[in-house]
């Protein structure tokens, strides 16, 4: 075991850094610029049963230290993802986390049943927290009962461990985390984006064509840290932390909050080489802070509570 | 695409709120196609998204390039206040530029630009002038104070100017300039356009069946390399398909996307 490696349900990660879903396409786009094998994993773009066109443009707007997006889960659909996108990542030494979205329980179940057949898909990230689609997404993630029922249904058919991606757009995230754990979830990923809006002063209309969008970037990091801390104190299953990570110190702060691996989202857009840079910088910063290994750090945080 | 800290060697206000910024660096050696853009990180940490700005002029000998932008939003205002010598994080070159393969010596070509869509037509004009094409530039601006590069474009071909308020050149828009030019040159070999969507639509309508019409699109972007799916426009042939402006464009052939 190297000092950066982490073992999670279904995932033997050579390091704890992975691009977050929706911020890395299906991987191909970045494979032109660096060897994807250096990454711990990739959480690929959300896959739905049928192809989705997504929302009209404009789909992004800048905010202080962040951005709003309303992409709307554009993706080529399960069949194409299985025949084109996932096989093209097989040449890399890389366990893939497949993000699954749907507008009904049946759709989630159908995608989850099939997507684990891809040999490189080692885990599913169940997207019950996308704020940018009318049906599905967040509607499944804001009620503990609905989230638990969906988790149970998916766990019956999934061939790989299932991580549930939680939404921060709730009054209390802890009961939802506990409910999905009880329903059999293997892990949790958090946080998805915070629902937000910006208005153009000249047109007096929302900047995003969708009206509202999901807020991400360094501006949301304190919210993510607080929620990861709350959830990891309440559940026993591992949490992959994300939300505003942009520096190696942010990565370590996520671990101190209770995370067991860290995903990088919006910063991939600002700096396409952010993930390789963080992986390279991590050992030095660990030395400076007296951290022997990531696994040890995770254990220490858990025991200190 | 490469990432480089390019050095800002010069900045000049060339029209009201319009700035010409010169960048120096090895990245220039990668810049081969007019119409491509660079993605610039504004050096202020709260401004997270890069700014896509088209390349107006490329000089491989000096390893310099020029971008021309309007200081309008927060990011471009910060850019306009940078001092010479500042290092700027640039990604590029990005996107597909204008196709000039079919143009040969003495061909008449129309280059139609509107406002801050005009800059990439300068590098394009230079490349077409090297091919000894006969270039007619048709540029529309809001008013006299917004006009830039009048001499530079005139040195490459014929420059027709229009202003919305009539304060300089023809009073009207570039659609009228195209109609005027067509009376003299009824069969241009290729038409290239960059500007607001109204201008691009008028070019498309003026040349509905022309095989060589190229339109440069603009859309809000995040990554600039095709990963975030933000800057999409629907395909005209198949409305169930979205094209990404950043890496399938920004230049599209007329009829390829819905403007």
Coordinates of C-alpha atoms in Angstrom, one line a residue:
Chain A
X1 CA 0.0 0.0 0.0
X2 CA 1.4 3.4 -0.9
X3 CA 0.9 6.3 1.4
X4 CA -1.7 7.8 -0.9
X5 CA -3.8 4.7 -1.5
X6 CA -7.3 4.3 -0.1
X7 CA -9.5 1.2 -0.1
X8 CA -13.2 1.8 -0.3
X9 CA -16.1 -0.5 -1.2
X10 CA -15.5 -1.6 -4.8
X11 CA -12.6 0.8 -5.2
X12 CA -8.9 0.3 -4.8
X13 CA -7.7 3.8 -5.3
X14 CA -4.0 4.4 -5.9
X15 CA -4.6 7.9 -4.6
X16 CA -7.6 9.7 -3.2
X17 CA -8.1 12.3 -6.0
X18 CA -10.8 12.0 -8.6
X19 CA -12.7 14.4 -10.9
X20 CA -16.3 14.9 -9.9
X21 CA -19.2 13.9 -12.1
X22 CA -20.3 16.5 -14.6
X23 CA -16.9 18.3 -14.5
X24 CA -14.8 15.9 -16.6
X25 CA -17.2 14.8 -19.4
X26 CA -16.6 11.1 -20.0
X27 CA -12.9 11.4 -19.6
X28 CA -11.9 11.6 -23.2
X29 CA -11.8 15.3 -23.3
X30 CA -9.0 15.4 -20.7
X31 CA -7.2 12.3 -22.0
X32 CA -5.7 14.6 -24.8
X33 CA -3.8 16.5 -22.1
X34 CA -2.6 14.0 -19.6
X35 CA -2.5 10.2 -18.8
X36 CA -5.8 9.5 -17.0
X37 CA -4.1 6.5 -15.3
X38 CA -2.5 8.8 -12.7
X39 CA -6.0 9.6 -11.3
X40 CA -7.5 7.7 -8.3
X41 CA -10.8 7.3 -10.3
X42 CA -13.1 9.2 -12.5
X43 CA -16.7 9.9 -11.7
X44 CA -18.0 10.1 -15.3
X45 CA -20.9 12.3 -16.4
X46 CA -24.4 11.3 -15.4
X47 CA -25.9 8.6 -17.5
X48 CA -29.7 8.2 -18.1
X49 CA -31.5 5.4 -19.9
X50 CA -32.3 7.5 -23.0
X51 CA -30.2 10.2 -24.5
X52 CA -30.8 13.7 -23.0
X53 CA -30.3 17.0 -24.8
X54 CA -30.1 19.1 -21.6
X55 CA -31.2 22.6 -21.0
X56 CA -31.0 25.6 -23.4
X57 CA -28.0 27.9 -23.3
X58 CA -26.9 30.0 -21.4
X59 CA -26.0 27.2 -19.1
X60 CA -23.3 28.8 -16.9
X61 CA -22.9 32.0 -15.0
X62 CA -20.0 33.2 -12.8
X63 CA -20.5 34.0 -9.1
X64 CA -18.0 35.2 -6.5
X65 CA -15.5 32.4 -6.2
X66 CA -17.8 30.0 -8.0
X67 CA -20.2 29.4 -10.8
X68 CA -23.8 28.4 -11.5
X69 CA -24.6 25.7 -14.0
X70 CA -27.8 24.4 -15.5
X71 CA -26.5 21.8 -18.0
X72 CA -29.5 19.5 -17.4
X73 CA -27.8 16.1 -17.5
X74 CA -27.0 16.2 -21.3
X75 CA -25.7 12.7 -22.1
X76 CA -25.8 10.2 -25.0
X77 CA -27.9 7.6 -23.1
X78 CA -27.0 4.2 -21.5
X79 CA -26.5 2.2 -24.7
X80 CA -24.0 4.7 -26.2
X81 CA -22.2 5.1 -22.9
X82 CA -21.8 1.3 -22.7
X83 CA -20.6 0.9 -26.3
X84 CA -18.5 4.0 -26.7
X85 CA -17.6 6.0 -23.6
X86 CA -16.8 3.3 -21.0
X87 CA -14.8 1.0 -23.4
X88 CA -12.6 3.9 -24.4
X89 CA -11.5 4.3 -20.8
X90 CA -10.5 0.6 -20.5
X91 CA -7.0 1.3 -21.7
X92 CA -6.3 3.2 -18.5
X93 CA -5.5 1.7 -15.1
X94 CA -8.5 3.3 -13.6
X95 CA -11.6 2.2 -11.7
X96 CA -14.6 4.1 -12.9
X97 CA -17.5 5.4 -10.8
X98 CA -20.5 5.6 -13.0
X99 CA -23.0 8.4 -12.1
X100 CA -26.5 7.3 -12.7
X101 CA -29.6 9.6 -13.0
X102 CA -33.2 9.0 -13.9
X103 CA -36.7 10.5 -13.8
X104 CA -38.4 7.4 -12.2
X105 CA -37.4 4.6 -10.0
X106 CA -37.7 2.2 -13.0
X107 CA -35.2 4.3 -15.0
X108 CA -32.6 4.3 -12.1
X109 CA -33.1 0.6 -11.7
X110 CA -32.7 -0.1 -15.5
X111 CA -29.5 1.9 -15.7
X112 CA -28.0 0.5 -12.5
X113 CA -28.8 -3.1 -13.6
X114 CA -26.7 -2.7 -16.8
X115 CA -23.9 -0.2 -16.1
X116 CA -22.0 -2.5 -13.8
X117 CA -21.5 -4.9 -16.7
X118 CA -18.8 -2.6 -18.0
X119 CA -15.6 -4.2 -16.7
X120 CA -14.0 -0.9 -15.6
X121 CA -17.1 0.3 -13.7
X122 CA -16.3 -0.5 -10.1
X123 CA -19.0 1.5 -8.3
X124 CA -22.1 3.4 -9.0
X125 CA -22.8 7.0 -7.9
X126 CA -26.5 7.4 -7.6
X127 CA -27.4 11.0 -8.6
X128 CA -30.4 11.9 -6.5
X129 CA -29.3 15.5 -6.2
X130 CA -29.1 17.2 -9.6
X131 CA -31.0 20.5 -9.1
X132 CA -31.3 21.2 -12.9
X133 CA -33.9 18.8 -14.2
X134 CA -37.6 19.0 -13.7
X135 CA -38.2 15.4 -13.1
X136 CA -35.9 13.1 -11.2
X137 CA -32.6 14.2 -9.7
X138 CA -33.2 16.3 -6.6
X139 CA -36.8 15.1 -6.2
X140 CA -35.3 11.7 -5.0
X141 CA -32.8 13.3 -2.7
X142 CA -34.7 15.6 -0.5
X143 CA -36.9 13.1 1.2
X144 CA -35.3 10.4 3.4
X145 CA -38.1 7.9 2.6
X146 CA -37.9 8.3 -1.1
X147 CA -34.0 8.2 -1.1
X148 CA -34.1 5.1 1.0
X149 CA -36.7 3.4 -1.2
X150 CA -34.7 4.1 -4.3
X151 CA -31.4 2.9 -2.7
X152 CA -33.1 -0.4 -1.8
X153 CA -34.5 -0.9 -5.3
X154 CA -31.1 -0.1 -6.9
X155 CA -29.1 -2.3 -4.4
X156 CA -31.2 -5.3 -5.5
X157 CA -30.0 -5.1 -9.1
X158 CA -26.6 -3.4 -8.9
X159 CA -23.5 -5.6 -9.6
X160 CA -21.1 -3.1 -8.0
X161 CA -21.2 -1.1 -4.8
X162 CA -23.6 1.9 -4.7
X163 CA -22.7 5.4 -3.4
X164 CA -25.5 7.9 -3.0
X165 CA -24.8 11.5 -4.0
X166 CA -26.5 13.7 -1.5
X167 CA -27.9 17.2 -2.0
X168 CA -27.1 20.1 0.2
X169 CA -30.5 21.7 -0.6
X170 CA -32.2 20.3 2.5
X171 CA -32.9 21.5 6.0
X172 CA -31.1 18.6 7.6
X173 CA -28.9 16.3 5.6
X174 CA -28.2 13.8 8.4
X175 CA -31.5 11.9 8.3
X176 CA -31.2 11.4 4.6
X177 CA -27.6 10.0 5.0
X178 CA -28.8 7.7 7.8
X179 CA -31.8 6.5 5.7
X180 CA -29.7 5.6 2.7
X181 CA -27.1 3.8 5.0
X182 CA -30.0 1.7 6.5
X183 CA -31.3 1.0 3.0
X184 CA -28.0 -0.6 2.1
X185 CA -25.9 2.1 0.5
X186 CA -22.2 1.2 0.4
X187 CA -21.1 4.8 0.6
X188 CA -22.1 8.5 0.2
X189 CA -20.7 11.2 -2.1
X190 CA -21.3 14.8 -1.1
X191 CA -22.1 17.6 -1.7
X192 CA -23.8 18.2 -5.0
X193 CA -24.4 21.9 -6.0
X194 CA -26.4 24.4 -4.0
X195 CA -29.5 25.8 -5.8
X196 CA -28.9 29.4 -6.8
X197 CA -29.8 32.2 -9.3
X198 CA -28.2 35.3 -10.9
X199 CA -30.1 38.1 -12.6
X200 CA -28.8 40.2 -15.5
X201 CA -29.1 43.9 -14.6
X202 CA -29.7 45.0 -18.2
X203 CA -32.3 42.4 -19.3
X204 CA -33.7 42.1 -15.7
X205 CA -34.0 38.4 -16.4
X206 CA -32.1 35.4 -14.9
X207 CA -28.8 34.9 -16.7
X208 CA -29.3 31.1 -17.0
X209 CA -32.0 30.1 -19.5
X210 CA -33.2 27.6 -16.9
X211 CA -33.7 30.4 -14.4
X212 CA -31.9 28.6 -11.5
X213 CA -28.8 26.6 -11.5
X214 CA -26.4 24.7 -9.2
X215 CA -23.7 26.7 -7.3
X216 CA -20.3 25.2 -7.2
X217 CA -16.6 26.2 -6.7
X218 CA -14.5 27.4 -3.8
X219 CA -17.4 29.6 -2.5
X220 CA -19.3 26.5 -1.4
X221 CA -16.4 24.7 0.4
X222 CA -17.4 25.7 4.0
X223 CA -20.9 24.3 3.4
X224 CA -19.4 21.1 2.1
X225 CA -17.0 20.8 5.0
X226 CA -19.8 21.4 7.6
X227 CA -22.1 18.8 6.0
X228 CA -19.4 16.2 5.5
X229 CA -18.5 16.6 9.2
X230 CA -22.1 16.2 10.2
X231 CA -22.7 13.2 8.0
X232 CA -19.5 11.3 8.8
X233 CA -20.3 11.6 12.6
X234 CA -23.7 10.1 12.0
X235 CA -23.0 7.2 9.6
X236 CA -20.6 4.3 9.4
X237 CA -20.2 4.1 5.6
X238 CA -17.5 6.0 3.9
X239 CA -18.0 9.5 2.3
X240 CA -16.3 10.8 -0.8
X241 CA -16.1 14.5 -0.2
X242 CA -16.5 17.2 -2.8
X243 CA -17.5 20.9 -3.0
X244 CA -15.1 23.7 -3.8
X245 CA -11.8 21.8 -3.6
X246 CA -9.1 23.8 -5.3
X247 CA -5.9 23.4 -3.4
X248 CA -4.0 20.6 -1.6
X249 CA -5.0 22.1 1.7
X250 CA -8.7 21.8 0.7
X251 CA -8.1 18.1 0.1
X252 CA -6.6 17.6 3.5
X253 CA -9.4 19.7 5.1
X254 CA -12.0 17.3 3.5
X255 CA -10.2 14.4 5.2
X256 CA -10.2 16.2 8.5
X257 CA -13.9 16.8 8.1
X258 CA -14.3 13.0 7.8
X259 CA -14.1 12.2 4.1
X260 CA -12.4 9.0 2.8
X261 CA -11.5 10.3 -0.7
X262 CA -11.9 13.6 -2.4
X263 CA -13.5 14.7 -5.7
X264 CA -12.6 17.8 -7.6
X265 CA -15.3 19.5 -9.6
X266 CA -15.4 23.1 -10.9
X267 CA -11.7 23.7 -10.6
X268 CA -11.2 21.3 -13.6
X269 CA -12.7 24.1 -15.7
X270 CA -10.5 26.8 -14.3
X271 CA -7.4 24.6 -14.5
X272 CA -7.6 21.4 -16.6
X273 CA -4.4 20.1 -14.9
X274 CA -5.7 20.6 -11.3
X275 CA -6.1 16.9 -10.5
X276 CA -2.5 15.9 -11.6
X277 CA -1.2 19.0 -9.7
X278 CA -3.0 18.0 -6.5
X279 CA -1.8 14.4 -6.7
X280 CA 1.8 15.7 -7.2
X281 CA 1.6 18.2 -4.3
X282 CA -0.2 15.9 -1.8
X283 CA 2.9 14.0 -0.5
X284 CA 4.9 17.2 0.3
X285 CA 2.0 18.8 2.1
X286 CA 1.5 15.5 4.1
X287 CA 5.2 15.7 5.1
X288 CA 4.8 19.2 6.3
X289 CA 1.7 18.3 8.3
X290 CA 3.1 15.1 9.7
X291 CA 0.7 12.8 7.9
X292 CA 2.2 9.4 7.2
X293 CA -0.5 8.0 5.0
X294 CA -4.0 8.9 3.9
X295 CA -5.4 5.6 5.3
X296 CA -3.8 6.5 8.7
X297 CA -5.3 10.0 8.5
X298 CA -8.8 8.6 7.9
X299 CA -8.4 6.2 10.8
X300 CA -7.1 9.0 13.1
X301 CA -10.0 11.3 12.3
X302 CA -12.5 8.5 13.0
X303 CA -10.8 7.5 16.3
X304 CA -10.6 11.1 17.5
X305 CA -14.4 11.4 17.5
Chain B
X1 CA -3.9 22.9 -26.3
X2 CA -1.2 24.0 -23.8
X3 CA -1.2 26.0 -20.6
X4 CA 1.3 28.8 -20.3
X5 CA 2.0 31.9 -18.2
X6 CA 2.2 34.3 -21.1
X7 CA 3.7 37.8 -20.5
X8 CA 1.6 40.8 -21.3
X9 CA 4.0 43.1 -23.2
X10 CA 1.7 45.9 -24.2
X11 CA -1.9 47.1 -23.7
X12 CA -3.5 50.0 -25.7
X13 CA -7.0 51.4 -25.7
X14 CA -7.7 51.4 -29.4
X15 CA -11.4 52.6 -29.2
X16 CA -13.8 53.5 -26.5
X17 CA -13.5 50.7 -23.9
X18 CA -11.8 48.5 -26.6
X19 CA -8.4 47.2 -25.7
X20 CA -5.6 45.6 -27.7
X21 CA -3.5 43.4 -25.5
X22 CA -0.2 41.8 -26.6
X23 CA 0.9 38.5 -25.1
X24 CA 4.3 36.9 -25.6
X25 CA 5.1 33.2 -25.1
X26 CA 5.9 29.9 -26.7
X27 CA 2.2 29.2 -27.0
X28 CA 2.2 31.4 -30.1
X29 CA 4.0 28.7 -32.0
X30 CA 0.9 26.5 -31.6
X31 CA -1.4 29.1 -33.1
X32 CA -2.0 28.0 -36.7
X33 CA -5.6 28.8 -37.6
X34 CA -7.4 32.1 -37.7
X35 CA -10.6 32.0 -35.7
X36 CA -9.2 30.0 -32.8
X37 CA -9.3 31.5 -29.3
X38 CA -7.3 31.5 -26.0
X39 CA -8.9 30.9 -22.6
X40 CA -7.5 33.5 -20.2
X41 CA -7.6 33.3 -16.4
X42 CA -8.1 36.8 -15.0
X43 CA -5.6 37.2 -12.2
X44 CA -8.2 37.7 -9.4
X45 CA -9.0 34.7 -7.3
X46 CA -12.7 35.3 -7.0
X47 CA -13.1 35.3 -10.8
X48 CA -13.2 31.6 -11.4
X49 CA -14.1 31.2 -15.0
X50 CA -11.7 31.8 -17.7
X51 CA -12.5 34.3 -20.5
X52 CA -12.5 33.0 -24.1
X53 CA -11.0 35.7 -26.4
X54 CA -10.3 35.2 -30.1
X55 CA -6.9 35.7 -31.6
X56 CA -6.8 38.9 -33.6
X57 CA -3.2 38.8 -34.7
X58 CA -0.4 36.2 -34.5
X59 CA 3.3 36.8 -35.0
X60 CA 5.3 33.7 -34.8
X61 CA 8.6 35.5 -35.4
X62 CA 8.2 37.6 -32.3
X63 CA 6.3 34.9 -30.4
X64 CA 3.5 37.4 -29.8
X65 CA -0.2 37.5 -30.3
X66 CA -2.8 40.1 -29.9
X67 CA -6.3 39.9 -28.5
X68 CA -8.9 42.7 -28.7
X69 CA -11.7 42.8 -26.2
X70 CA -14.2 45.2 -24.8
X71 CA -13.9 46.1 -21.1
X72 CA -17.5 45.3 -20.1
X73 CA -17.8 42.8 -17.3
X74 CA -15.8 42.5 -14.1
X75 CA -13.2 40.2 -15.7
X76 CA -12.4 42.2 -18.8
X77 CA -12.3 45.4 -16.6
X78 CA -9.6 43.7 -14.5
X79 CA -7.7 42.7 -17.7
X80 CA -7.8 46.3 -19.0
X81 CA -6.1 47.5 -15.8
X82 CA -3.1 45.1 -16.0
X83 CA 0.3 46.5 -16.3
X84 CA 3.0 45.5 -18.8
X85 CA 5.1 42.6 -17.6
X86 CA 2.1 40.8 -15.9
X87 CA 2.1 37.1 -16.4
X88 CA -1.3 35.7 -17.5
X89 CA -2.4 32.1 -17.3
X90 CA -3.5 31.2 -20.9
X91 CA -4.8 28.0 -22.3
X92 CA -4.8 27.6 -26.0
X93 CA -5.1 27.6 -28.9
X94 CA -8.6 26.3 -28.6
X95 CA -11.5 25.5 -31.0
X96 CA -11.7 25.2 -34.7
X97 CA -11.0 28.3 -36.8
X98 CA -12.0 29.4 -40.3
X99 CA -11.5 27.1 -43.3
X100 CA -9.6 29.0 -46.0
X101 CA -8.5 25.9 -48.1
X102 CA -10.8 26.5 -51.0
X103 CA -9.7 30.2 -51.5
X104 CA -7.2 30.8 -54.3
X105 CA -5.5 33.8 -55.9
X106 CA -7.9 36.6 -57.1
X107 CA -11.0 35.0 -55.4
X108 CA -13.3 37.6 -54.0
X109 CA -14.1 36.9 -50.3
X110 CA -16.5 38.7 -47.9
X111 CA -15.5 39.1 -44.3
X112 CA -18.4 40.4 -42.2
X113 CA -17.9 41.5 -38.6
X114 CA -19.9 43.2 -36.0
X115 CA -18.6 45.1 -33.0
X116 CA -16.3 43.0 -30.8
X117 CA -16.8 40.1 -33.3
X118 CA -14.4 41.9 -35.7
X119 CA -11.0 41.0 -34.2
X120 CA -10.5 37.4 -35.5
X121 CA -11.2 38.7 -39.0
X122 CA -7.9 40.6 -38.9
X123 CA -5.8 37.4 -38.6
X124 CA -8.1 35.8 -41.1
X125 CA -7.7 38.7 -43.5
X126 CA -3.9 38.5 -43.2
X127 CA -4.0 34.8 -44.1
X128 CA -6.3 35.4 -47.1
X129 CA -4.1 38.3 -48.2
X130 CA -1.1 36.0 -48.3
X131 CA -3.2 33.9 -50.7
X132 CA -3.7 37.1 -52.8
X133 CA -7.5 36.9 -52.4
X134 CA -9.5 40.0 -53.0
X135 CA -11.0 40.8 -49.6
X136 CA -14.0 42.9 -48.9
X137 CA -14.4 43.7 -45.2
X138 CA -17.9 44.7 -44.0
X139 CA -17.8 45.9 -40.5
X140 CA -20.6 47.2 -38.4
X141 CA -20.2 49.2 -35.1
X142 CA -22.5 51.0 -32.7
X143 CA -20.9 54.4 -33.4
X144 CA -17.7 56.2 -34.5
X145 CA -16.1 55.8 -31.1
X146 CA -16.3 52.0 -31.3
X147 CA -14.4 51.7 -34.6
X148 CA -10.9 50.2 -34.5
X149 CA -8.2 48.9 -36.9
X150 CA -9.6 51.0 -39.8
X151 CA -6.1 51.4 -41.3
X152 CA -5.0 47.8 -40.6
X153 CA -8.1 46.3 -42.4
X154 CA -7.8 48.8 -45.3
X155 CA -4.2 47.7 -45.8
X156 CA -5.5 44.1 -46.5
X157 CA -8.4 44.8 -48.7
X158 CA -11.5 47.0 -49.2
X159 CA -13.1 48.1 -45.9
X160 CA -16.8 49.0 -45.8
X161 CA -17.9 50.5 -42.5
X162 CA -21.4 50.9 -41.1
X163 CA -22.5 52.5 -37.8
X164 CA -25.9 52.1 -36.2
X165 CA -26.2 55.8 -35.5
X166 CA -24.6 57.0 -38.8
X167 CA -21.8 58.8 -37.0
X168 CA -19.3 57.2 -39.4
X169 CA -19.5 55.4 -42.7
X170 CA -22.9 54.0 -43.9
X171 CA -25.8 54.5 -41.5
X172 CA -27.3 51.0 -41.0
X173 CA -26.0 47.5 -40.6
X174 CA -23.8 45.0 -42.3
X175 CA -26.7 43.3 -44.2
X176 CA -27.0 46.5 -46.2
X177 CA -23.2 46.5 -46.9
X178 CA -23.5 42.9 -48.1
X179 CA -26.2 43.9 -50.6
X180 CA -24.1 46.8 -51.8
X181 CA -21.1 44.6 -52.3
X182 CA -23.1 41.9 -54.1
X183 CA -24.0 44.4 -56.8
X184 CA -20.3 44.7 -57.6
X185 CA -19.2 41.2 -56.8
X186 CA -22.2 38.9 -57.2
X187 CA -20.2 35.6 -56.7
X188 CA -17.9 35.7 -53.7
X189 CA -15.9 32.5 -53.3
X190 CA -16.4 32.4 -49.5
X191 CA -18.1 34.4 -46.8
X192 CA -16.7 34.6 -43.2
X193 CA -18.6 36.2 -40.4
X194 CA -18.2 36.9 -36.7
X195 CA -20.5 39.0 -34.6
X196 CA -23.8 39.0 -32.8
X197 CA -26.4 36.3 -33.7
X198 CA -28.5 38.8 -35.7
X199 CA -25.5 39.5 -38.0
X200 CA -24.8 35.7 -38.4
X201 CA -28.5 35.1 -39.2
X202 CA -28.4 37.8 -41.9
X203 CA -25.3 36.3 -43.5
X204 CA -27.0 32.9 -43.5
X205 CA -30.1 34.4 -45.1
X206 CA -28.2 36.4 -47.7
X207 CA -26.3 33.2 -48.8
X208 CA -28.8 30.4 -48.3
X209 CA -27.2 27.9 -50.7
X210 CA -23.6 29.1 -50.8
X211 CA -21.2 26.2 -50.1
X212 CA -18.5 28.2 -48.3
X213 CA -20.1 30.3 -45.6
X214 CA -18.4 30.2 -42.2
X215 CA -19.9 31.6 -39.0
X216 CA -18.1 32.2 -35.7
X217 CA -20.4 31.7 -32.7
X218 CA -20.2 33.0 -29.2
X219 CA -21.6 31.3 -26.1
X220 CA -20.9 31.4 -22.3
X221 CA -18.3 28.8 -21.6
X222 CA -16.7 27.1 -18.6
X223 CA -14.0 24.7 -19.5
X224 CA -13.3 25.7 -23.1
X225 CA -12.3 22.1 -24.0
X226 CA -15.6 20.3 -24.5
X227 CA -15.9 18.7 -21.0
X228 CA -18.6 20.8 -19.3
X229 CA -21.2 20.8 -22.0
X230 CA -22.1 24.5 -21.2
X231 CA -21.6 26.3 -24.5
X232 CA -24.0 24.2 -26.7
X233 CA -26.1 25.1 -29.7
X234 CA -28.5 22.8 -31.4
X235 CA -27.5 21.1 -34.6
X236 CA -29.6 22.1 -37.6
X237 CA -29.5 18.7 -39.3
X238 CA -30.5 16.8 -36.1
X239 CA -32.2 18.9 -33.4
X240 CA -31.6 16.0 -30.9
X241 CA -27.9 16.7 -31.1
X242 CA -26.1 19.6 -29.4
X243 CA -22.8 20.9 -30.8
X244 CA -20.2 22.4 -28.4
X245 CA -19.1 25.8 -29.4
X246 CA -15.7 25.5 -27.7
X247 CA -14.4 22.5 -29.4
X248 CA -16.7 21.7 -32.4
X249 CA -16.8 25.5 -33.1
X250 CA -16.5 28.3 -32.5
X251 CA -16.5 28.5 -36.4
X252 CA -19.3 26.4 -37.9
X253 CA -20.3 26.0 -41.6
X254 CA -23.5 27.7 -42.4
X255 CA -26.4 25.3 -41.9
X256 CA -24.6 23.3 -39.3
X257 CA -26.2 24.8 -36.2
X258 CA -29.3 26.7 -35.3
X259 CA -28.3 30.3 -34.6

